[in-house]
Amino acid sequence: MSAEAAATMEIETLPSDPKPASNSLPPKLKFEPLKAHEMSDGRVQFRKVSVPPHRYSPLKKYWMDIYTPIYEQMKIDIRMNLKARKVELKTRSDTPDISNLQKCADFVQAFMLGFDVVDAIALLRMDELYVESFEIKDVKTLRGEHLSRAIGRLSGKGGKTKFAIENATKTRIVIADTKIHILGSFANIKIARDSLCSLILGSPAGKVYSKLRQVSARLAERF
Amino acid sequence: MATSIEAAVESLREIKSKEPPMWLVPKQELSQAVRAASKHLFSSLKPHSPKSPFDQLLIEGFDAEQIWQQIDLQSQPLLYTLRREVKKFEKNPEEISKLKEAIEGGKKKKVVEEKGTDDIDDDDDDDDDLDMDDDDDYDDDEEEEEKKERGREEESEREGEEMELEGEEKGGIEDKFLKIKELQEYLEEDEAKEYGLKKNKKTKTETKKKEEDTEEEEEGEDEEEEEEEDDDNDEAEEEEDELGLFDGDDEDDEDSLENARYEDFFGTKKNKGPKEKAKSRDRFEGDSGSDDEQDFDKRKDGLSTHEEELKKLQSKIEQMEKANLDPKVWTMRGEVTAAQRQKNSALEVDLDFEHNVRPAPVITEEVTASLEDLIKTRISEGLFDDVQKSRSLSSKAPRETKELDDNKSKKGLAEVYEEEFVQKTDPAAAPLSFSDELKKEASMLFKKLCLKLDALSHFHFTPKPVVEDMSIQTNVPALAMEEIAPMAVSDAAMLAPEEVFAGKGDIKEEAELTRSERKRRRANKKRKFKAEAAKRLAKKPRETTQVDSNEGKENE
């Protein structure tokens, strides 16, 4: 069927072209963009996102918030494979763009990392948002109490340091034990990463705050 | 004329005949006689002295001094000429014999010619003779006068003879002004005078003495003159020597003068110049030694001025040479460190260097008074030089420092980016930022408050004029703002009577209720409660224990 479609498409285009003059090249063939469904020879595209155990109940809780935008706006089929503990995404026939699938997959993935749905939704809406993950041991080898203290430094009392960084750099941060995930645009991720790294390395929060203030002022000035 | 001459001669004889003691006492007749005689003498001498301004000796009303002056005026030039003539006759005794012959010849011509020569001679001799005559004693005694006059008379007579003689001798070529022979003779005489005067003075005086034996005073005068002449002529001769006016022509005449010429004035040969040295060697071979001694004797009293000057010069020269040879004084040496000069030598010298510091002001009473005046005026004017704080021009509005928000953001990340995007694309439509909202809210509240306060306080409350650019939005009902009536309390706060109390019937206080009324009230309450309870039960068909507490309490 796909071959027929392709052939028909090709056939359709050919007769429309009149015979060109002997001197000039033949005109470019114009093709309509492929629909997601037609890609990879008409086969359906899948994405599967595994669900970590600690995100199981939040998934259940926020399932409708996840499902609705994916199915309605992105036009991607989504289902939860309970046995395999995976979220499966599939393109539909009327999926407008192939990137939708990827976006949805990213969105679901972000949720699985630990981000909130309202924050992860931004991935669906904006193209240039990325998620960066790194571990504390990548920055500095810390063991035992030092590690715990580093994690404490990163979050701050009641999470205020983390929130401060988030608000200043327009990112979202998830600190999962030794893993750190940052969601935001490229430049903002960089700034947030620098602040976090400095905190890991041992600088006090006040120093990080002052730096953040400067950065945020600069960012605000730009616009 | 003849009678006058005779009278004069007679008077003279008379005077001569009188014995000397007669002259001691001044007598009128004697003086008169003498005056008359002198007048005659004067007039007789007049033709021989063309220069004298007086034709006659004026006697009447003049005192001795004045008469003497007149005589003097006439006689001085005569004396010069006489002396010259005498010298001339000394040299050439032959001419004396010629004189005699000439006298017999034409007298008159010679007199006229001679007058011309006399002029020349007078001029030449005046310089020398003036010195001599200046020191004559100007006594007022008539005795001296007479004697001089006598002497002069004799001289004048002689002079007249001499003049006549000379006039004949000369040739016809020269005119009365220029006589070459005379010139030559004059030059020789002059030089002889200059260089040989010291030696010849004695001879001169001798001749004078010979001529004028009778006049004692003249001799005395000559002696005085001689002494003074020495000094005076030294100067004149020295001047000539310095100019180097030695002539070869004078050598013949200077045989006798050689010895005295140079060394008299300069003593040793060392001080001579090279020219003079050469010349002097030629001349002073034999006689120098003796001359020195003679000259030394003469100069025992003191060095001449010229010598003194030379001495000073010498000493100066020695000094300067010495200074040049010695090492320089440290002040003249340029850069001198402390090691190169004596200790504390810089203190003695008045050093001049630039002071970069202004000298401290000398505080005097005036200074302090002026300062105090200044202070007083300043205080009275209130013109203090206070430093005024300069306000920095705040061109920019103060930056809004964005505070870091420690709390979890209420907006999702998507909304944050959404806002950002909207602000970028369309700033006006952008939703207000947090700070703006707060600001607006705050301003709104404040305006409300202000309005209320104004209404409370003013009887004639005028609302703020509505300015177009300022848009004041208040939620106060329009009615309140447009109220005209003066009021202390806003009407808006007033409630309608129904709003105050909505009820009907008699209203009684708690205290006023009767027992039966209280009962009635309670019964009504119970009925209502029951009704509500029943309603509730009907709503909720749940198993609830029905409490018939009401029934129990009905019968009260």
Short mmCIF file of C-alpha atoms in Angstrom, two decimals, chain B residues 127-530:
data_model
loop_
_atom_site.label_atom_id
_atom_site.label_comp_id
_atom_site.label_asym_id
_atom_site.label_seq_id
_atom_site.Cartn_x
_atom_site.Cartn_y
_atom_site.Cartn_z
CA ASP B 127 101.40 129.67 31.17
CA ASP B 128 104.66 129.51 32.98
CA ASP B 129 104.64 132.91 34.42
CA LEU B 130 101.10 132.78 35.65
CA ASP B 131 102.12 130.20 38.15
CA MET B 132 104.80 132.38 39.42
CA ASP B 133 102.68 135.43 39.75
CA ASP B 134 99.74 133.82 41.33
CA ASP B 135 101.51 133.49 44.57
CA ASP B 136 102.60 137.08 44.73
CA ASP B 137 101.71 138.67 47.94
CA TYR B 138 98.94 141.09 47.47
CA ASP B 139 99.89 143.46 50.20
CA ASP B 140 98.08 146.69 50.49
CA ASP B 141 101.14 148.53 51.56
CA GLU B 142 101.97 151.34 49.24
CA GLU B 143 105.64 150.77 49.84
CA GLU B 144 105.67 147.53 48.00
CA GLU B 145 103.61 148.98 45.28
CA GLU B 146 106.10 151.66 44.66
CA LYS B 147 108.98 149.34 44.56
CA LYS B 148 107.34 147.10 42.06
CA GLU B 149 106.43 149.99 39.94
CA ARG B 150 109.97 151.11 39.91
CA GLY B 151 111.14 147.74 38.91
CA ARG B 152 108.57 147.58 36.19
CA GLU B 153 109.57 150.84 34.84
CA GLU B 154 113.09 149.75 34.43
CA GLU B 155 112.01 146.54 32.86
CA SER B 156 109.71 148.26 30.51
CA GLU B 157 112.47 150.55 29.35
CA ARG B 158 114.69 147.68 28.71
CA GLU B 159 111.98 145.84 27.01
CA GLY B 160 111.38 148.68 24.67
CA GLU B 161 115.02 148.62 23.60
CA GLU B 162 115.01 144.94 23.10
CA MET B 163 111.89 145.01 21.06
CA GLU B 164 113.28 147.61 18.73
CA LEU B 165 116.44 145.65 18.23
CA GLU B 166 114.70 142.51 17.36
CA GLY B 167 112.45 144.13 14.86
CA GLU B 168 115.41 145.24 12.75
CA GLU B 169 117.17 141.97 12.74
CA LYS B 170 114.40 140.03 11.06
CA GLY B 171 114.24 139.66 7.28
CA GLY B 172 111.52 140.90 5.01
CA ILE B 173 109.87 137.59 4.04
CA GLU B 174 107.92 136.85 7.14
CA ASP B 175 105.02 139.00 8.00
CA LYS B 176 104.31 140.29 11.40
CA PHE B 177 102.52 137.12 12.46
CA LEU B 178 104.76 134.36 11.26
CA LYS B 179 108.42 134.43 11.98
CA ILE B 180 110.10 131.12 11.49
CA LYS B 181 113.16 132.04 13.36
CA GLU B 182 111.06 133.14 16.24
CA LEU B 183 109.23 129.86 16.11
CA GLN B 184 112.41 127.88 16.17
CA GLU B 185 113.77 129.87 18.98
CA TYR B 186 110.56 129.49 20.85
CA LEU B 187 110.55 125.74 20.49
CA GLU B 188 114.06 125.47 21.73
CA GLU B 189 113.34 127.68 24.59
CA ASP B 190 110.27 125.74 25.51
CA GLU B 191 111.99 122.44 25.53
CA ALA B 192 114.83 123.84 27.43
CA LYS B 193 112.32 125.04 29.90
CA GLU B 194 110.62 121.71 30.17
CA TYR B 195 113.66 119.62 30.69
CA GLY B 196 116.24 121.86 31.98
CA LEU B 197 114.16 124.14 34.07
CA LYS B 198 115.38 122.81 37.35
CA LYS B 199 118.91 123.48 36.52
CA ASN B 200 118.22 126.72 34.80
CA LYS B 201 116.03 128.07 37.46
CA LYS B 202 118.99 128.84 39.54
CA THR B 203 120.62 130.57 36.67
CA LYS B 204 117.39 132.37 35.95
CA THR B 205 117.15 133.60 39.45
CA GLU B 206 120.73 134.65 39.30
CA THR B 207 120.10 136.69 36.22
CA LYS B 208 117.06 138.14 37.80
CA LYS B 209 119.00 139.07 40.84
CA LYS B 210 121.56 140.72 38.70
CA GLU B 211 118.94 142.74 36.91
CA GLU B 212 116.90 143.66 39.85
CA ASP B 213 119.23 144.13 42.73
CA THR B 214 117.33 146.95 44.22
CA GLU B 215 114.16 145.03 44.53
CA GLU B 216 114.40 142.75 47.47
CA GLU B 217 110.88 141.65 47.32
CA GLU B 218 111.21 140.55 43.76
CA GLU B 219 113.97 138.22 44.78
CA GLY B 220 111.92 136.93 47.61
CA GLU B 221 109.14 136.37 45.20
CA ASP B 222 111.42 134.59 42.82
CA GLU B 223 112.61 132.28 45.50
CA GLU B 224 109.10 131.44 46.40
CA GLU B 225 108.32 131.04 42.81
CA GLU B 226 111.26 128.80 42.32
CA GLU B 227 110.15 126.39 44.97
CA GLU B 228 106.69 126.35 43.63
CA GLU B 229 107.91 126.20 40.11
CA ASP B 230 109.64 122.97 40.88
CA ASP B 231 106.43 121.32 41.80
CA ASP B 232 104.44 122.84 39.02
CA ASN B 233 106.96 122.15 36.35
CA ASP B 234 107.39 118.62 37.43
CA GLU B 235 103.84 117.99 36.43
CA ALA B 236 104.18 119.66 33.10
CA GLU B 237 107.42 117.92 32.34
CA GLU B 238 106.10 114.58 33.40
CA GLU B 239 103.25 114.99 31.07
CA GLU B 240 105.56 115.62 28.21
CA ASP B 241 107.71 112.70 29.12
CA GLU B 242 104.83 110.32 29.11
CA LEU B 243 103.85 111.44 25.67
CA GLY B 244 107.38 110.74 24.56
CA LEU B 245 108.16 114.06 23.07
CA PHE B 246 111.82 113.61 22.91
CA ASP B 247 113.26 115.12 19.80
CA GLY B 248 116.62 114.60 18.27
CA ASP B 249 116.95 118.29 17.70
CA ASP B 250 117.12 118.95 21.33
CA GLU B 251 120.14 116.88 21.95
CA ASP B 252 122.48 119.71 21.24
CA ASP B 253 120.82 121.90 23.68
CA GLU B 254 120.46 119.26 26.26
CA ASP B 255 124.04 118.62 27.05
CA SER B 256 123.53 120.34 30.28
CA LEU B 257 120.00 119.09 30.67
CA GLU B 258 120.64 115.43 29.94
CA ASN B 259 121.36 114.36 33.38
CA ALA B 260 118.17 115.66 34.84
CA ARG B 261 115.74 114.85 32.14
CA TYR B 262 114.33 111.50 32.89
CA GLU B 263 115.58 110.31 36.19
CA ASP B 264 114.44 113.34 38.02
CA PHE B 265 110.95 112.19 37.62
CA PHE B 266 111.15 108.47 37.40
CA GLY B 267 114.24 107.70 39.38
CA THR B 268 115.15 104.15 38.37
CA LYS B 269 115.43 102.86 34.89
CA LYS B 270 113.19 99.89 35.67
CA ASN B 271 109.96 101.79 35.35
CA LYS B 272 110.68 103.04 31.88
CA GLY B 273 108.90 101.84 28.82
CA PRO B 274 110.90 100.14 26.07
CA LYS B 275 111.17 103.25 23.88
CA GLU B 276 112.13 105.39 26.68
CA LYS B 277 114.62 102.89 27.91
CA ALA B 278 116.43 102.89 24.61
CA LYS B 279 116.56 106.59 24.44
CA SER B 280 117.55 106.96 27.99
CA ARG B 281 120.43 104.57 27.59
CA ASP B 282 121.80 106.75 24.83
CA ARG B 283 121.71 109.75 26.97
CA PHE B 284 122.21 108.75 30.51
CA GLU B 285 125.40 106.80 30.30
CA GLY B 286 127.60 108.57 32.64
CA ASP B 287 125.52 110.80 34.67
CA SER B 288 122.68 108.54 35.74
CA GLY B 289 124.11 107.63 39.06
CA SER B 290 124.75 111.10 40.17
CA ASP B 291 121.44 112.16 38.89
CA ASP B 292 119.68 109.55 40.91
CA GLU B 293 121.23 110.76 44.02
CA GLN B 294 120.36 114.29 43.24
CA ASP B 295 116.85 113.36 42.36
CA PHE B 296 116.43 111.21 45.38
CA ASP B 297 117.43 114.08 47.54
CA LYS B 298 114.87 116.17 45.83
CA ARG B 299 112.15 113.60 46.24
CA LYS B 300 112.73 112.77 49.81
CA ASP B 301 109.60 114.51 50.80
CA GLY B 302 107.21 112.20 48.88
CA LEU B 303 106.57 110.38 45.68
CA SER B 304 105.02 112.23 42.86
CA THR B 305 101.48 111.48 42.03
CA HIS B 306 102.41 109.66 38.92
CA GLU B 307 104.75 107.44 40.84
CA GLU B 308 102.16 106.78 43.40
CA GLU B 309 99.68 105.82 40.76
CA LEU B 310 102.17 103.50 39.20
CA LYS B 311 102.87 101.97 42.53
CA LYS B 312 99.23 101.30 43.08
CA LEU B 313 98.91 99.78 39.67
CA GLN B 314 101.85 97.54 40.33
CA SER B 315 100.44 96.31 43.55
CA LYS B 316 97.15 95.64 41.86
CA ILE B 317 98.85 93.73 39.09
CA GLU B 318 100.75 91.64 41.61
CA GLN B 319 97.57 90.90 43.44
CA MET B 320 95.74 89.83 40.35
CA GLU B 321 98.59 87.66 39.15
CA LYS B 322 98.74 86.00 42.49
CA ALA B 323 95.02 85.39 42.45
CA ASN B 324 95.23 83.86 39.01
CA LEU B 325 98.00 81.52 39.97
CA ASP B 326 96.47 80.37 43.21
CA PRO B 327 93.74 77.77 43.14
CA LYS B 328 90.29 79.30 43.01
CA VAL B 329 88.14 79.95 46.01
CA TRP B 330 85.56 77.26 46.51
CA THR B 331 82.73 79.61 45.74
CA MET B 332 84.12 80.10 42.26
CA ARG B 333 84.71 76.47 41.52
CA GLY B 334 81.39 75.24 40.32
CA GLU B 335 79.99 72.14 41.93
CA VAL B 336 81.58 71.76 45.30
CA THR B 337 80.84 69.01 47.74
CA ALA B 338 81.30 69.31 51.46
CA ALA B 339 84.61 67.47 51.33
CA GLN B 340 86.14 70.03 48.99
CA ARG B 341 85.59 73.05 51.13
CA GLN B 342 86.34 74.00 54.65
CA LYS B 343 84.15 73.13 57.52
CA ASN B 344 81.29 75.52 58.00
CA SER B 345 82.45 77.60 55.06
CA ALA B 346 79.03 77.45 53.47
CA LEU B 347 77.60 79.25 56.45
CA GLU B 348 79.68 82.28 55.83
CA VAL B 349 78.73 82.64 52.23
CA ASP B 350 75.38 84.10 51.34
CA LEU B 351 73.99 81.29 49.23
CA ASP B 352 71.24 81.96 46.78
CA PHE B 353 68.87 79.19 45.93
CA GLU B 354 65.26 78.95 45.11
CA HIS B 355 62.85 78.29 47.87
CA ASN B 356 59.91 76.29 46.74
CA VAL B 357 58.10 76.98 49.94
CA ARG B 358 56.34 80.22 50.52
CA PRO B 359 57.88 81.94 53.52
CA ALA B 360 55.77 81.67 56.62
CA PRO B 361 53.68 84.79 57.08
CA VAL B 362 54.82 87.08 59.80
CA ILE B 363 51.99 87.45 62.22
CA THR B 364 51.71 91.02 63.29
CA GLU B 365 48.97 92.82 65.06
CA GLU B 366 47.72 94.18 61.80
CA VAL B 367 47.45 90.74 60.34
CA THR B 368 45.46 89.45 63.27
CA ALA B 369 43.28 92.55 63.23
CA SER B 370 42.55 92.10 59.57
CA LEU B 371 41.72 88.46 60.11
CA GLU B 372 39.37 89.29 62.91
CA ASP B 373 37.63 91.90 60.82
CA LEU B 374 37.18 89.41 58.08
CA ILE B 375 35.72 86.91 60.47
CA LYS B 376 33.32 89.47 61.87
CA THR B 377 32.09 90.54 58.47
CA ARG B 378 31.63 86.98 57.42
CA ILE B 379 29.63 86.18 60.49
CA SER B 380 27.46 89.25 60.10
CA GLU B 381 26.80 88.42 56.49
CA GLY B 382 26.42 84.77 57.13
CA LEU B 383 28.76 84.03 54.26
CA PHE B 384 30.42 80.85 55.38
CA ASP B 385 32.37 78.83 52.91
CA ASP B 386 30.60 75.66 53.79
CA VAL B 387 31.21 72.74 51.56
CA GLN B 388 28.03 72.04 49.71
CA LYS B 389 27.19 68.55 48.91
CA SER B 390 27.08 68.17 45.20
CA ARG B 391 24.10 66.18 44.17
CA SER B 392 24.95 63.69 41.56
CA LEU B 393 22.71 64.12 38.62
CA SER B 394 20.62 61.04 38.55
CA SER B 395 20.03 60.74 34.87
CA LYS B 396 18.94 57.19 35.04
CA ALA B 397 16.01 55.94 36.98
CA PRO B 398 17.14 53.75 39.85
CA ARG B 399 17.45 50.22 38.76
CA GLU B 400 14.91 47.82 39.98
CA THR B 401 16.95 45.24 41.76
CA LYS B 402 15.37 41.95 41.10
CA GLU B 403 15.30 40.01 44.25
CA LEU B 404 15.94 36.34 44.14
CA ASP B 405 12.82 34.44 44.85
CA ASP B 406 13.48 31.59 47.21
CA ASN B 407 10.04 30.08 46.92
CA LYS B 408 8.89 27.56 44.50
CA SER B 409 7.61 29.32 41.47
CA LYS B 410 3.87 29.08 41.04
CA LYS B 411 4.06 29.26 37.30
CA GLY B 412 5.05 26.34 35.26
CA LEU B 413 8.10 26.56 33.06
CA ALA B 414 5.90 26.80 30.02
CA GLU B 415 4.18 29.86 31.33
CA VAL B 416 7.47 31.49 32.15
CA TYR B 417 8.70 31.08 28.63
CA GLU B 418 5.37 32.11 27.31
CA GLU B 419 5.56 35.35 29.15
CA GLU B 420 9.01 35.97 28.00
CA PHE B 421 8.04 35.40 24.43
CA VAL B 422 5.05 37.69 24.67
CA GLN B 423 7.13 40.42 26.25
CA LYS B 424 9.63 40.18 23.46
CA THR B 425 7.11 40.34 20.69
CA ASP B 426 4.50 42.65 22.14
CA PRO B 427 5.56 44.55 25.25
CA ALA B 428 2.29 46.42 25.72
CA ALA B 429 0.08 43.37 25.83
CA ALA B 430 2.36 41.59 28.17
CA PRO B 431 0.83 40.71 31.48
CA LEU B 432 2.09 42.85 34.25
CA SER B 433 5.04 41.68 36.14
CA PHE B 434 4.86 40.96 39.75
CA SER B 435 6.27 44.26 40.90
CA ASP B 436 3.99 46.26 38.69
CA GLU B 437 0.93 44.52 40.03
CA LEU B 438 1.95 45.20 43.55
CA LYS B 439 2.62 48.78 42.73
CA LYS B 440 -0.72 49.26 41.16
CA GLU B 441 -2.51 47.66 44.02
CA ALA B 442 -0.69 49.78 46.49
CA SER B 443 -1.38 52.98 44.65
CA MET B 444 -5.05 52.10 44.36
CA LEU B 445 -5.37 51.48 48.05
CA PHE B 446 -3.65 54.68 48.89
CA LYS B 447 -5.90 56.73 46.70
CA LYS B 448 -8.95 55.22 48.26
CA LEU B 449 -7.63 56.03 51.65
CA CYS B 450 -6.81 59.57 50.73
CA LEU B 451 -10.24 60.17 49.34
CA LYS B 452 -11.86 58.93 52.50
CA LEU B 453 -9.67 60.99 54.69
CA ASP B 454 -10.36 64.09 52.70
CA ALA B 455 -14.08 63.52 52.90
CA LEU B 456 -13.81 63.11 56.64
CA SER B 457 -11.82 66.20 57.26
CA HIS B 458 -13.11 68.90 54.89
CA PHE B 459 -16.51 70.48 54.94
CA HIS B 460 -15.91 71.73 51.47
CA PHE B 461 -14.39 68.73 49.95
CA THR B 462 -13.22 69.27 46.47
CA PRO B 463 -12.22 66.17 44.61
CA LYS B 464 -8.94 66.09 42.85
CA PRO B 465 -9.15 67.68 39.41
CA VAL B 466 -9.16 65.06 36.79
CA VAL B 467 -6.01 65.46 34.73
CA GLU B 468 -5.98 63.71 31.44
CA ASP B 469 -2.65 62.05 31.74
CA MET B 470 -3.35 60.83 35.20
CA SER B 471 -6.02 58.23 35.15
CA ILE B 472 -7.32 57.69 38.61
CA GLN B 473 -9.48 54.64 38.88
CA THR B 474 -11.38 54.33 42.07
CA ASN B 475 -13.94 51.84 42.94
CA VAL B 476 -15.86 54.30 45.05
CA PRO B 477 -19.39 54.71 43.81
CA ALA B 478 -19.95 57.82 41.73
CA LEU B 479 -22.65 59.01 44.07
CA ALA B 480 -20.21 59.64 46.83
CA MET B 481 -17.91 61.70 44.66
CA GLU B 482 -20.53 63.93 43.23
CA GLU B 483 -22.14 64.89 46.54
CA ILE B 484 -22.36 68.71 46.83
CA ALA B 485 -23.84 69.14 50.22
CA PRO B 486 -21.41 70.03 52.91
CA MET B 487 -21.13 67.12 55.10
CA ALA B 488 -19.01 65.75 57.74
CA VAL B 489 -20.05 62.23 57.15
CA SER B 490 -20.40 60.64 53.83
CA ASP B 491 -23.86 59.54 52.89
CA ALA B 492 -22.60 56.32 51.58
CA ALA B 493 -22.03 55.14 55.06
CA MET B 494 -25.62 56.00 55.93
CA LEU B 495 -27.98 53.16 55.95
CA ALA B 496 -31.65 53.25 55.25
CA PRO B 497 -33.85 52.60 58.25
CA GLU B 498 -34.96 49.28 56.86
CA GLU B 499 -31.38 48.24 56.56
CA VAL B 500 -30.80 49.13 60.10
CA PHE B 501 -33.71 47.00 61.35
CA ALA B 502 -36.05 44.86 59.48
CA GLY B 503 -38.74 43.72 61.79
CA LYS B 504 -42.35 44.18 62.70
CA GLY B 505 -44.54 44.51 65.74
CA ASP B 506 -43.88 45.45 69.23
CA ILE B 507 -40.35 45.06 70.27
CA LYS B 508 -39.74 44.43 73.87
CA GLU B 509 -36.62 44.21 75.82
CA GLU B 510 -35.62 41.02 77.49
CA ALA B 511 -36.42 42.45 80.83
CA GLU B 512 -39.87 43.55 79.75
CA LEU B 513 -41.08 40.16 78.60
CA THR B 514 -43.73 38.52 80.69
CA ARG B 515 -43.59 34.90 81.60
CA SER B 516 -46.12 33.78 79.09
CA GLU B 517 -44.35 35.66 76.33
CA ARG B 518 -41.09 34.01 77.20
CA LYS B 519 -42.80 30.64 77.06
CA ARG B 520 -44.29 31.48 73.71
CA ARG B 521 -40.91 32.49 72.38
CA ARG B 522 -39.33 29.24 73.49
CA ALA B 523 -42.13 27.17 72.03
CA ASN B 524 -41.67 28.88 68.67
CA LYS B 525 -38.00 28.20 68.76
CA LYS B 526 -38.57 24.52 69.40
CA ARG B 527 -41.03 24.23 66.58
CA LYS B 528 -38.58 25.75 64.16
CA PHE B 529 -35.78 23.51 65.24
CA LYS B 530 -37.91 20.45 64.90
#
